[in-house]
Amino acid sequence: MDFLRQYTLTHFLHEEALQVDCGYPDYPRHKQLHEAFLKTVEDLSHRLYTQGPTTELASEISIQLAGWLLHHIKTEDVKVTRHSQHLTC
């Protein structure tokens, strides 16, 4: 969970910098989505450290990560890619 949190923070910082550099018009909303996911990661991490590893928590972590990756990349990140493809970012 520590690795996931750190990787997510770093990835989001780079992605958001690209959005700002490219003038992505939906940047504020996209940043809010990132912040919400970071909160989810922090909450799951806190539960892991306070409650310990359980099958239920492992399942929830898998569901949250898979849902984020599938939904966010297929819908939100694709929009950023489309916007930046015709620009020199």
C-alpha atoms as one frame of an Amber mdcrd trajectory, in Angstrom:
protein
   0.000   0.000   0.000   2.912   2.339   0.667   4.241   1.697  -2.838   0.786
   2.196  -4.355   0.328   5.484  -2.518   3.741   6.825  -3.525   3.402   5.657
  -7.128  -0.062   7.172  -7.398   1.111  10.515  -6.001   4.052  10.661  -8.412
   2.010   9.551 -11.412  -0.765  12.046 -10.718   1.714  14.913 -10.288   3.261
  14.158 -13.685  -0.101  13.684 -15.366  -1.497  16.899 -13.899   1.604  18.853
 -14.958   1.055  17.613 -18.511  -2.580  18.694 -18.362  -1.610  22.172 -17.190
   1.130  22.462 -19.851  -1.319  21.417 -22.565  -4.122  23.653 -21.339  -6.458
  20.735 -20.755  -9.838  22.407 -20.191 -11.201  19.756 -17.801  -8.106  19.830
 -15.573  -9.883  20.987 -12.363 -12.384  18.118 -12.516  -9.696  15.610 -13.460
  -7.602  16.753 -10.487 -10.632  16.234  -8.227 -10.925  12.659  -9.504  -7.267
  12.102  -8.658  -7.760  13.552  -5.185 -10.766  11.306  -4.581  -8.793   8.231
  -5.609  -5.875   9.242  -3.398  -8.341   9.488  -0.517  -9.564   5.988  -1.316
  -5.976   4.681  -1.324  -5.268   6.415   1.982  -8.456   5.009   3.530  -7.653
   1.475   2.371  -4.085   1.833   3.600  -5.280   3.040   6.996  -7.642   0.091
   7.269  -4.839  -2.315   6.382  -2.592  -0.925   9.107  -5.293  -0.710  11.753
  -7.273  -3.886  11.026  -4.602  -6.032   9.428  -4.842  -7.985   6.187  -8.156
  -9.716   5.631  -9.720 -11.452   2.678 -12.470  -8.837   2.658  -9.994  -5.950
   2.540  -7.870  -7.632  -0.136 -10.983  -8.065  -2.236 -12.009  -4.447  -1.738
  -8.529  -3.228  -2.683  -8.632  -5.331  -5.868 -12.089  -4.063  -6.778 -11.160
  -0.426  -6.143  -7.932  -0.652  -8.158  -9.464  -2.538 -11.072 -12.442  -0.193
 -11.165 -10.212   2.868 -11.126  -7.874   1.572 -13.795 -10.618   0.442 -16.126
 -12.918   3.416 -15.708 -10.454   6.250 -15.294  -8.075   5.252 -18.067 -10.793
   4.305 -20.555 -12.876   7.415 -19.998 -10.879  10.231 -18.407  -7.308   9.671
 -19.540  -8.481   9.058 -23.099  -9.932  12.584 -23.094  -6.565  14.002 -22.046
  -4.835  12.019 -24.788  -7.267  13.282 -27.428  -6.764  16.859 -26.298  -2.973
  16.658 -26.275  -2.587  14.766 -29.575  -3.110  17.856 -31.693  -0.913  20.057
 -29.491   2.802  20.191 -28.885   2.852  19.439 -25.174
